Amino acid sequence: SQKIEQNSEALNIQEGKTATLTCNYTNYSPAYLQWYRQDPGRGPVFLLLIRENEKEKRKERLKVTFDTTLKQSLFHITASQPADSATYLCAAGSSASKIIFGSGTRLSIRP
Amino acid sequence: SAVISQKPSRDICQRGTSLTIQCQVDSQVTMMFWYRQQPGQSLTLIATANQGSEATYESGFVIDKFPISRPNLTFSTLTVSNMSPEDSSIYLCSVVPQREGRVQTQYFGPGTRLLVL
């Protein structure tokens, strides 16, 4: 079955460093990947979209890559700040199927 | 984008009872969904709420347990019927305001946190 896998272990990063989160997909060829941020007790908030024909996308301190050979997306936050602490969800979609969400990776940025 | 509100934000219910969750959007949207999210778990799609017709349910979810209404393009309700402790979860409403080709960018409500005793 189609799967989106994210590292279930929390990621702890020192403030100012770059945080890198991984999303792997199996049995699936998504047309696009998305990253969402979810804070405790809140709904997910859309951050970035990258399409299958794009290698990299940037938005301010955020960068997303899409490697169709490795079947993987990497999500980077540069110059991380404590306010970046949240759970980050990866989602994959195509025209033929509904969006599939990963279970998320919890990121903690310590001052 | 879209601004979505949900009511109630949280509730504690007794087993065997039912709870109706409301989702209100600030603009007309075609695509509206209901998800469930258990602690530490991924979002699980319950159903697509269709305006003017019956909702489309995902495998493992049935209309008798999760009846959905969608009377117009800005409002939907999800009822969790005959609740058991296993129904304790966060229930989320989401919309796709505008589809860009194959891309569906979803906007989520704040969620309803349900605890069944």
Coordinates of C-alpha atoms in Angstrom, one line a residue:
Chain A
S1 CA 0.0 0.0 0.0
Q2 CA 1.0 3.6 -0.5
K3 CA 3.0 4.9 2.5
I4 CA 4.5 8.2 3.6
E5 CA 7.1 7.7 6.3
Q6 CA 8.6 10.3 8.5
N7 CA 11.1 9.9 11.4
S8 CA 8.9 9.3 14.4
E9 CA 11.7 10.3 16.8
A10 CA 11.7 13.9 17.9
L11 CA 14.5 16.0 16.5
N12 CA 16.3 18.3 18.9
I13 CA 18.4 21.1 17.4
Q14 CA 20.4 24.0 18.9
E15 CA 19.1 27.4 18.0
G16 CA 20.8 28.8 14.9
K17 CA 21.6 25.4 13.4
T18 CA 19.8 24.0 10.3
A19 CA 17.1 21.4 11.0
T20 CA 16.6 18.7 8.4
L21 CA 13.5 16.5 8.3
T22 CA 13.0 13.5 6.1
C23 CA 10.0 12.2 4.3
N24 CA 10.1 8.9 2.3
Y25 CA 7.4 7.4 0.2
T26 CA 6.8 3.9 -1.0
N27 CA 4.5 2.2 -3.5
Y28 CA 3.7 5.7 -4.8
S29 CA 4.6 8.2 -7.5
P30 CA 3.3 11.5 -6.2
A31 CA 2.9 14.4 -8.5
Y32 CA 3.7 16.8 -5.6
L33 CA 4.7 16.9 -2.0
Q34 CA 3.7 19.3 0.7
W35 CA 4.9 20.2 4.1
Y36 CA 2.6 21.4 6.9
R37 CA 3.3 22.7 10.4
Q38 CA 1.2 21.6 13.3
D39 CA 1.3 23.2 16.7
P40 CA -0.1 21.4 19.8
G41 CA -3.9 21.7 19.9
R42 CA -4.1 23.3 16.4
G43 CA -4.8 22.1 12.9
P44 CA -2.0 21.7 10.3
V45 CA -0.9 24.8 8.5
F46 CA 0.4 24.6 4.9
L47 CA 4.0 25.7 4.4
L48 CA 5.4 24.6 1.1
L49 CA 4.6 22.7 -2.1
I50 CA 7.1 21.1 -4.5
R51 CA 6.1 19.4 -7.7
E52 CA 7.7 16.2 -9.2
N53 CA 9.5 18.2 -11.9
E54 CA 11.1 20.5 -9.3
K55 CA 14.3 19.7 -7.5
E56 CA 14.2 22.4 -4.8
K57 CA 11.9 25.1 -3.5
R58 CA 12.7 27.9 -1.1
K59 CA 10.6 30.2 1.0
E60 CA 12.4 32.5 3.4
R61 CA 14.3 30.2 5.9
L62 CA 12.6 27.1 4.5
K63 CA 13.9 24.8 1.8
V64 CA 12.3 21.6 0.4
T65 CA 13.9 19.1 -2.0
F66 CA 12.2 16.3 -4.0
D67 CA 14.3 13.4 -5.1
T68 CA 12.2 11.0 -7.3
T69 CA 15.1 8.5 -7.5
L70 CA 15.5 8.2 -3.8
K71 CA 11.7 8.6 -3.3
Q72 CA 12.4 11.2 -0.7
S73 CA 11.8 14.8 0.3
L74 CA 14.0 16.8 2.7
F75 CA 12.7 19.8 4.6
H76 CA 15.3 22.3 5.9
I77 CA 14.9 25.2 8.3
T78 CA 18.0 27.3 8.4
A79 CA 18.9 29.6 11.3
S80 CA 16.4 27.7 13.4
Q81 CA 14.6 29.5 16.2
P82 CA 12.7 28.3 19.3
A83 CA 9.5 29.5 17.6
D84 CA 10.1 26.9 14.9
S85 CA 9.4 24.1 17.4
A86 CA 6.4 22.2 16.2
T87 CA 5.4 19.0 14.5
Y88 CA 6.0 19.0 10.7
L89 CA 3.9 16.8 8.5
C90 CA 4.8 15.7 5.0
A91 CA 1.9 15.0 2.5
A92 CA 1.9 13.5 -1.0
G93 CA -0.7 13.8 -3.7
S94 CA -1.4 13.1 -7.3
S95 CA -4.4 13.6 -9.6
A96 CA -5.4 10.0 -9.2
S97 CA -5.5 9.7 -5.5
K98 CA -6.2 11.6 -2.3
I99 CA -3.5 13.3 -0.3
I100 CA -1.7 11.0 2.0
F101 CA -0.1 12.4 5.2
G102 CA 2.9 11.2 7.1
S103 CA 2.6 10.9 10.9
G104 CA 4.9 13.9 11.4
T105 CA 8.2 14.6 13.1
R106 CA 8.3 16.7 16.2
L107 CA 11.0 19.4 16.1
S108 CA 12.4 21.1 19.2
I109 CA 14.7 24.0 19.0
R110 CA 16.6 24.7 22.2
P111 CA 17.9 28.2 23.0
Chain B
S1 CA -6.6 30.7 1.5
A2 CA -9.6 30.1 3.8
V3 CA -10.4 30.7 7.4
I4 CA -12.1 27.8 9.1
S5 CA -13.8 27.6 12.5
Q6 CA -15.0 24.5 14.3
K7 CA -17.3 24.0 17.2
P8 CA -16.9 22.8 19.8
S9 CA -13.2 23.1 20.3
R10 CA -13.3 20.3 22.8
D11 CA -15.7 18.1 24.6
I12 CA -15.9 15.2 27.1
C13 CA -18.7 12.8 26.4
Q14 CA -20.2 9.6 27.9
R15 CA -20.1 6.4 25.9
G16 CA -23.2 5.7 23.9
T17 CA -24.0 9.3 23.3
S18 CA -23.4 11.3 20.1
L19 CA -21.6 14.6 19.3
T20 CA -22.1 16.8 16.3
I21 CA -19.1 18.9 15.2
Q22 CA -19.6 22.0 13.1
C23 CA -17.3 23.4 10.5
Q24 CA -17.8 26.9 9.1
V25 CA -15.7 28.4 6.2
D26 CA -15.4 32.1 5.4
S27 CA -15.8 31.5 1.7
Q28 CA -17.5 29.0 -0.7
V29 CA -15.4 25.9 -1.3
T30 CA -16.1 22.9 -3.4
M31 CA -13.9 20.4 -1.6
M32 CA -14.3 19.8 2.1
F33 CA -13.0 16.9 4.2
W34 CA -13.2 15.4 7.7
Y35 CA -10.1 13.9 9.3
R36 CA -9.4 12.1 12.5
Q37 CA -6.0 12.4 14.3
Q38 CA -5.1 10.3 17.2
P39 CA -2.1 11.3 19.5
G40 CA 1.2 10.8 17.7
Q41 CA -0.6 9.5 14.6
S42 CA -1.1 10.6 11.1
L43 CA -4.2 12.3 9.8
T44 CA -6.8 9.7 8.8
L45 CA -9.4 10.8 6.2
I46 CA -12.9 9.9 7.3
A47 CA -14.9 11.2 4.4
T48 CA -15.3 13.9 1.7
A49 CA -18.3 16.1 2.4
N50 CA -20.2 16.6 -0.8
Q51 CA -22.6 19.5 -1.1
G52 CA -26.1 18.3 -2.0
S53 CA -25.3 14.6 -2.0
E54 CA -24.2 11.9 0.4
A55 CA -20.6 12.0 1.7
T56 CA -18.0 9.7 0.3
Y57 CA -16.5 7.6 3.1
E58 CA -13.1 6.0 3.3
S59 CA -12.5 2.4 4.0
G60 CA -13.3 1.6 7.7
F61 CA -15.7 4.5 8.1
V62 CA -19.5 4.2 7.7
I63 CA -22.4 6.6 7.5
D64 CA -24.2 5.1 10.4
K65 CA -21.3 5.9 12.7
F66 CA -20.2 9.2 11.2
P67 CA -23.1 10.9 9.5
I68 CA -22.1 14.0 7.6
S69 CA -24.2 16.9 6.4
R70 CA -23.1 19.5 3.8
P71 CA -26.1 21.8 3.3
N72 CA -24.1 24.5 1.4
L73 CA -20.6 25.4 0.2
T74 CA -19.5 27.1 3.5
F75 CA -20.8 24.7 6.2
S76 CA -20.6 21.0 7.2
T77 CA -21.3 18.9 10.3
L78 CA -19.8 15.6 11.4
T79 CA -21.6 13.5 14.0
V80 CA -19.8 10.9 16.0
S81 CA -22.5 8.4 16.9
N82 CA -22.9 5.9 19.7
M83 CA -19.4 6.9 21.0
S84 CA -16.9 4.6 22.7
P85 CA -13.6 5.4 24.2
E86 CA -11.9 4.4 21.0
D87 CA -13.5 7.5 19.3
S88 CA -11.4 9.7 21.6
S89 CA -9.4 11.8 19.1
I90 CA -9.0 15.1 17.4
Y91 CA -11.4 15.7 14.6
L92 CA -10.4 18.1 11.9
C93 CA -12.2 19.8 9.1
S94 CA -10.3 20.8 6.0
V95 CA -11.0 22.6 2.7
V96 CA -9.3 23.0 -0.7
P97 CA -10.3 26.6 -1.7
Q98 CA -9.0 26.4 -5.2
R99 CA -7.4 23.5 -7.0
E100 CA -4.3 24.3 -9.0
G101 CA -4.3 21.6 -11.7
R102 CA -3.6 18.4 -9.8
V103 CA -2.5 20.1 -6.6
Q104 CA -4.8 20.2 -3.6
T105 CA -3.6 22.5 -0.9
Q106 CA -5.6 21.9 2.2
Y107 CA -6.5 24.5 4.9
F108 CA -7.5 23.0 8.2
G109 CA -9.7 24.1 11.0
P110 CA -8.4 24.2 14.6
G111 CA -9.8 20.8 15.4
T112 CA -12.2 19.4 17.9
R113 CA -10.6 17.4 20.8
L114 CA -13.0 14.7 21.9
L115 CA -12.6 12.5 25.0
V116 CA -15.1 9.7 25.5
L117 CA -15.4 8.2 29.0

